XYZ file of C-alpha atoms in Angstrom:
434
model
C -1.148 -41.934 -22.283
C -3.046 -45.196 -24.931
C 0.022 -44.752 -27.203
C 2.550 -43.966 -24.703
C 2.070 -47.358 -22.612
C 1.804 -49.083 -26.227
C 5.449 -47.885 -26.931
C 6.842 -49.418 -24.197
C 5.343 -52.905 -24.753
C 6.298 -52.999 -27.836
C 9.583 -52.286 -27.524
C 9.793 -53.903 -24.208
C 9.429 -57.128 -26.239
C 12.357 -56.163 -28.922
C 14.751 -54.705 -26.463
C 15.177 -56.415 -23.199
C 18.394 -57.707 -24.133
C 20.021 -53.958 -24.473
C 18.616 -52.271 -22.149
C 19.855 -54.845 -19.690
C 22.966 -54.425 -20.796
C 23.054 -50.136 -20.836
C 22.672 -49.973 -16.574
C 24.905 -52.871 -15.530
C 27.025 -52.123 -12.819
C 29.961 -50.844 -15.576
C 27.699 -49.101 -17.424
C 24.838 -45.797 -17.451
C 24.236 -47.434 -13.540
C 23.655 -44.492 -12.226
C 20.535 -43.857 -14.692
C 18.400 -45.749 -12.250
C 19.176 -44.153 -8.706
C 16.965 -41.205 -9.004
C 14.096 -40.625 -6.068
C 11.713 -40.151 -9.840
C 12.147 -42.697 -12.639
C 11.424 -41.763 -15.947
C 9.506 -44.393 -17.758
C 10.283 -45.767 -20.195
C 14.093 -46.073 -17.237
C 11.472 -47.466 -14.515
C 10.813 -49.814 -17.321
C 14.867 -50.760 -18.331
C 13.674 -49.350 -21.772
C 16.705 -47.403 -23.291
C 15.309 -47.219 -26.738
C 11.887 -46.316 -26.372
C 13.535 -43.252 -26.580
C 16.880 -43.710 -28.208
C 17.686 -44.258 -31.977
C 20.297 -47.224 -32.672
C 20.348 -50.631 -34.894
C 21.949 -53.658 -33.109
C 25.194 -52.460 -35.079
C 25.236 -49.870 -33.736
C 24.187 -51.422 -30.049
C 27.160 -53.565 -30.864
C 29.679 -50.728 -31.217
C 27.994 -48.141 -27.991
C 28.788 -51.692 -25.729
C 32.363 -52.058 -27.282
C 33.337 -48.772 -26.989
C 30.879 -47.026 -24.784
C 31.812 -43.441 -25.436
C 30.371 -44.071 -28.730
C 27.320 -41.655 -29.018
C 23.916 -43.242 -29.595
C 21.219 -41.155 -31.540
C 17.421 -40.286 -29.930
C 14.604 -40.403 -31.834
C 12.758 -37.806 -33.500
C 9.273 -38.673 -34.338
C 9.445 -36.150 -37.807
C 13.316 -35.591 -37.768
C 13.288 -32.050 -35.917
C 11.080 -32.480 -33.231
C 12.356 -33.496 -29.759
C 11.921 -37.245 -28.808
C 9.850 -36.185 -26.037
C 7.057 -35.498 -27.886
C 6.486 -39.241 -28.907
C 4.562 -39.820 -25.406
C 4.441 -36.171 -24.583
C 2.216 -33.480 -25.664
C 3.392 -30.631 -27.714
C 4.063 -27.171 -25.570
C 4.566 -24.566 -27.883
C 0.833 -24.468 -28.544
C 1.113 -21.383 -26.363
C 1.503 -17.196 -27.708
C 4.925 -17.302 -25.279
C 7.030 -20.353 -25.756
C 10.068 -20.329 -23.889
C 12.864 -20.912 -25.760
C 13.732 -24.343 -24.859
C 10.159 -25.228 -26.288
C 10.736 -23.018 -29.332
C 14.262 -25.048 -29.555
C 13.069 -28.997 -28.971
C 15.518 -28.552 -26.119
C 13.175 -30.522 -23.416
C 16.566 -31.243 -21.806
C 18.131 -28.231 -20.896
C 16.227 -28.243 -17.837
C 14.435 -31.486 -17.681
C 16.834 -34.758 -16.745
C 15.438 -37.113 -19.011
C 16.363 -40.428 -16.947
C 14.527 -38.975 -14.305
C 15.499 -36.818 -11.380
C 14.830 -36.269 -7.019
C 11.416 -34.795 -8.608
C 8.337 -35.500 -9.715
C 9.431 -33.282 -12.884
C 12.880 -34.645 -13.303
C 13.892 -29.845 -13.414
C 17.889 -30.824 -13.688
C 18.732 -28.161 -10.117
C 17.754 -28.629 -7.428
C 14.503 -26.717 -6.948
C 12.332 -24.688 -9.951
C 14.210 -21.293 -9.343
C 18.460 -23.266 -9.713
C 17.265 -24.737 -12.535
C 15.286 -21.113 -14.033
C 18.676 -19.518 -12.966
C 20.952 -22.015 -15.341
C 19.984 -19.165 -17.482
C 17.494 -16.696 -16.820
C 20.147 -13.508 -14.389
C 19.012 -14.046 -10.313
C 18.526 -10.745 -9.296
C 15.147 -12.242 -8.469
C 15.841 -13.350 -4.697
C 18.178 -10.748 -3.345
C 16.391 -8.086 -1.655
C 15.213 -8.112 1.816
C 11.581 -9.059 1.247
C 11.094 -12.627 -0.862
C 7.367 -12.725 -2.727
C 6.196 -15.979 -1.433
C 6.648 -18.188 -4.360
C 9.441 -17.254 -4.715
C 11.632 -17.648 -0.990
C 10.210 -21.063 -1.899
C 11.723 -21.436 -5.375
C 9.114 -21.752 -7.357
C 9.006 -20.203 -10.208
C 6.096 -22.293 -12.234
C 3.564 -20.805 -9.825
C 3.117 -17.484 -11.775
C 4.629 -18.852 -14.449
C 3.678 -21.217 -17.419
C 7.379 -23.536 -18.174
C 6.381 -24.603 -21.495
C 4.536 -21.638 -22.750
C 1.474 -18.944 -21.914
C -0.738 -16.785 -24.048
C 0.347 -13.732 -21.317
C 3.936 -11.862 -22.224
C 6.135 -13.669 -19.771
C 4.849 -16.713 -20.092
C 2.693 -15.718 -17.243
C -0.630 -18.322 -16.003
C -3.309 -15.446 -16.690
C -3.386 -11.526 -16.990
C -1.415 -9.774 -14.593
C -3.649 -9.241 -12.212
C -5.758 -12.223 -12.391
C -3.109 -13.852 -11.320
C -2.234 -12.554 -7.956
C -5.770 -13.118 -7.177
C -5.214 -16.807 -7.271
C -3.428 -16.083 -4.231
C -4.540 -12.807 -3.286
C -8.451 -12.990 -3.705
C -9.128 -11.291 -0.006
C -8.279 -8.235 -1.374
C -10.261 -8.500 -4.791
C -13.726 -7.748 -3.595
C -12.440 -4.279 -1.918
C -11.115 -3.859 -6.074
C -14.891 -2.643 -6.691
C -15.264 -0.326 -4.206
C -16.881 3.603 -5.191
C -12.742 5.596 -5.824
C -9.739 2.791 -7.439
C -6.563 3.771 -7.866
C -5.586 4.501 -11.384
C -2.607 1.797 -10.437
C -4.765 -0.489 -9.327
C -6.816 -0.561 -12.333
C -3.271 -0.563 -15.311
C -2.019 -3.583 -12.977
C -0.857 -4.629 -9.472
C 3.102 -4.984 -10.723
C 3.248 -1.310 -11.042
C 3.413 -0.183 -7.759
C 5.075 -4.279 -6.604
C 7.740 -6.232 -7.529
C 6.357 -9.925 -7.297
C 9.785 -10.858 -6.673
C 11.497 -9.316 -4.299
C 12.084 -5.732 -3.429
C 14.573 -4.237 0.053
C 10.797 -2.108 0.746
C 7.650 -4.153 2.748
C 5.058 -4.961 0.741
C 7.598 -5.860 -2.475
C 7.247 -1.474 -3.084
C 8.733 -0.666 -6.463
C 10.572 2.642 -4.052
C 12.075 2.683 -1.177
C 9.391 3.835 0.878
C 5.437 4.082 1.221
C 5.654 7.766 0.079
C 8.999 7.741 -2.428
C 6.449 4.891 -4.364
C 3.381 7.397 -4.218
C 5.693 11.142 -5.062
C 6.260 8.317 -8.919
C 3.013 10.245 -9.685
C 1.874 12.553 -7.338
C 5.335 14.453 -7.709
C 4.295 15.357 -10.752
C 2.557 17.795 -9.728
C 4.850 20.674 -7.891
C 2.382 22.120 -6.054
C 1.862 19.229 -3.475
C 4.828 18.214 -3.973
C 6.556 21.599 -2.578
C 3.454 21.252 0.713
C 5.348 17.408 1.214
C 9.276 18.952 0.704
C 9.269 21.865 2.012
C 5.979 22.724 4.399
C 6.907 24.567 7.175
C 4.904 22.205 9.841
C 5.074 18.965 8.501
C 1.882 16.279 8.942
C 3.730 12.766 11.061
C 2.216 10.328 8.904
C 3.388 12.462 5.205
C 6.790 13.175 7.383
C 7.592 9.378 7.600
C 6.393 8.458 4.539
C 3.324 6.916 5.922
C 0.326 7.690 2.916
C -0.748 4.475 3.962
C -2.019 4.684 7.459
C -4.309 7.763 5.904
C -4.972 6.550 2.242
C -6.062 2.694 0.954
C -3.861 2.222 -2.289
C -5.727 0.009 -3.741
C -9.671 1.231 -3.727
C -11.750 2.598 -1.007
C -15.400 3.756 -0.370
C -15.171 7.129 0.290
C -12.733 10.599 -1.879
C -9.191 10.979 -2.163
C -8.655 6.367 -1.304
C -8.918 7.981 2.829
C -9.903 4.394 4.791
C -12.728 6.155 5.698
C -14.487 9.210 5.925
C -12.623 12.761 6.071
C -14.143 13.200 9.893
C -12.990 9.548 11.283
C -9.882 9.432 9.510
C -8.401 11.967 11.778
C -9.771 10.587 15.221
C -7.869 6.662 14.361
C -5.103 9.001 15.487
C -6.457 12.139 17.166
C -8.886 9.904 19.589
C -9.004 12.236 22.390
C -10.353 15.361 19.950
C -12.926 12.571 18.289
C -14.249 11.206 21.995
C -14.515 15.175 22.442
C -16.943 15.615 19.534
C -18.277 12.600 20.264
C -19.493 13.309 23.226
C -19.780 17.458 23.248
C -23.750 19.335 23.062
C -21.683 21.407 20.924
C -19.705 21.030 17.626
C -17.831 23.618 15.762
C -19.558 23.831 12.128
C -16.366 23.139 10.301
C -15.961 19.812 12.597
C -19.672 18.929 12.152
C -19.991 19.533 7.882
C -16.952 19.446 6.453
C -13.829 17.271 8.962
C -10.611 18.083 9.947
C -9.918 18.902 6.022
C -12.235 22.647 6.215
C -8.845 24.292 8.774
C -6.141 21.467 8.565
C -4.307 21.035 5.588
C -3.592 17.183 5.570
C 0.060 17.257 4.183
C 1.460 20.261 5.384
C 1.610 24.491 6.462
C 3.753 26.836 7.205
C 1.339 27.576 9.687
C 1.538 25.797 12.775
C -1.141 22.707 13.725
C -1.091 22.189 9.335
C -3.661 24.890 9.665
C -4.499 26.203 6.010
C -4.035 30.024 7.087
C -2.809 32.580 10.149
C -4.479 31.760 13.742
C -1.437 31.972 16.742
C -0.033 29.251 18.859
C 0.737 31.592 22.215
C -2.084 32.525 24.580
C -0.714 36.010 24.164
C -0.730 37.952 21.035
C -0.532 41.373 19.972
C -3.204 42.198 18.007
C -3.210 43.532 14.306
C -4.751 41.727 10.959
C -4.212 39.397 9.269
C -3.892 36.834 12.695
C -6.118 35.536 13.183
C -7.336 34.809 9.536
C -8.373 31.165 10.106
C -11.608 31.949 11.959
C -12.258 35.241 9.979
C -12.281 33.007 6.815
C -15.644 32.424 7.824
C -16.205 34.897 10.790
C -16.833 39.030 10.557
C -13.541 40.334 11.117
C -15.145 43.597 12.196
C -16.193 42.164 15.112
C -12.597 43.271 16.225
C -12.058 47.081 14.559
C -14.173 48.676 17.051
C -14.781 49.126 20.866
C -17.988 50.337 20.422
C -20.624 48.539 18.177
C -24.771 47.343 17.983
C -23.939 45.616 14.881
C -21.054 43.453 14.883
C -20.785 41.155 18.158
C -23.742 39.417 20.643
C -20.635 39.914 22.771
C -20.777 43.237 24.279
C -22.339 45.030 27.304
C -24.993 47.150 26.018
C -22.693 48.624 23.140
C -19.163 47.704 24.969
C -17.951 45.459 22.355
C -16.360 42.466 24.778
C -14.161 41.050 21.678
C -12.708 43.321 20.883
C -12.085 44.445 24.867
C -10.243 40.740 24.905
C -7.869 41.057 21.961
C -7.143 43.824 21.363
C -5.392 44.357 25.400
C -2.077 46.013 24.947
C 0.833 43.200 25.065
C -1.427 41.023 26.373
C -4.270 40.444 23.820
C -6.181 37.434 23.968
C -6.914 34.081 21.438
C -9.771 33.017 19.657
C -8.604 29.536 21.559
C -8.101 30.777 24.985
C -11.850 31.324 25.492
C -13.123 29.034 22.983
C -13.226 25.087 21.704
C -12.470 25.124 18.393
C -13.837 21.391 18.089
C -17.047 21.149 19.866
C -17.929 21.555 24.007
C -20.463 21.403 26.780
C -20.928 24.992 26.786
C -22.886 27.389 24.696
C -21.090 29.427 21.987
C -18.324 26.483 22.642
C -17.165 28.389 24.557
C -14.133 25.854 26.984
C -14.446 24.230 30.199
C -11.036 25.504 31.152
C -7.755 26.423 29.372
C -4.015 25.620 29.619
C -2.521 27.898 31.760
C 1.684 28.649 31.140
C 4.213 25.341 32.098
C 2.124 23.962 36.029
C -0.055 21.730 34.612
C -3.257 23.825 36.125
C -6.237 24.650 34.228
C -7.609 27.955 34.297
C -11.190 27.034 34.511
C -14.579 28.624 32.368
C -17.931 28.917 33.611
C -20.408 30.718 30.987
C -23.752 30.809 31.507
C -25.625 32.078 28.134
C -28.771 34.149 29.107
C -31.670 36.112 26.388
C -30.054 38.934 25.876
C -25.944 38.147 27.432
C -24.710 35.969 29.637
C -22.168 35.364 32.840
C -18.574 34.407 32.799
C -17.116 32.956 36.580
C -13.342 32.226 35.645
C -10.533 31.995 37.085
C -8.899 35.506 35.483
C -11.487 38.027 36.488
C -14.048 37.855 39.430
C -16.855 36.870 38.177
C -18.728 39.590 35.398
C -22.210 40.235 33.547
C -22.774 40.962 30.606
C -25.834 42.376 28.857
C -26.800 43.582 25.340
C -30.099 45.827 26.727
C -29.332 46.800 29.797
C -25.740 46.994 30.049
C -24.353 46.013 33.362
C -22.846 48.840 35.643
C -19.221 48.037 36.632
C -16.915 50.144 39.240
């Protein structure tokens, strides 16, 4: 900076007459019209930058179109570095800087912005050379929308590709520092480790959050769709999980990092209860919770992305209340429970729900034409009655709930229900009915 002022001082003594003549009303009077003036222009010292002998100046005054050359410190470097630092020290150098063409971007006399950028904005200047495919889509990155390319790019040179001001991920964290701490969680999404631009377009996108695809789902499937079995579940399942069908992967998964497996936004049980809060409240407030729900969460029984079974269940289970029994109909339940409970009308071994040796499971489920579904009596998630017996079950289309009041005894129990008279059963001393 001292060097600059020294040059200005010395030249102000020698060339004041010529400088005065440069900005008369007849010649170059527009040079001083800018809001921000270059230092030599403001000091009316044109010969700080222009190289001319007395003869050249006289010739130029008499013939204004005659050209006055620029000064150059070594004959091949831009005159600008007489005062300004050279900008080629980075590994990646902007082409105009590399060729010494500072005036490709800057007006050497002044401008209506403090850096004398030629365009009305940074981006307008950049798009003189660079293709403007960065402001044409629906969603614009903040700096792009403001036309401030130099928020991310160094316009002169940088040690980082694309003349970025920092490494890709660190650059994003300069503004998005609220995200940085979250990326140190137990599970980090692989693309996050490789850089934000694996998923996000840093300039513009037709998709919210500047995603590099038409939707969340399309973006996720660029990688996860390579698993053909998984892709088939998502695309071809008869029953689809609503968030999956809507392409809202982020409803369940954090796309960056998580303290839970599969990048879930919370543990496998509670992430489901964010939407299925009625079931969540029932589980929370019930005395008896079904084992799979309590230990493994919803995924013990449900295929969370899609299934060919109703209720996106992993295995077969009927939607209807009444079902003609056949083997395989209740595969979901018998993945844990013993299907032998439905094979024998009389037994003393396979079920505790019996009157003497009369198998009451067999009686209810295998009634011809009107076999009861397991859920007719049992609540599949949680209940306040022993054996997960429901308090009531929807019946018909009128909104009536068929009541079920169950009392467990040491050797049996008693049912007061809406489908038959009160009944008591006892495994040791069977109750006799007419």
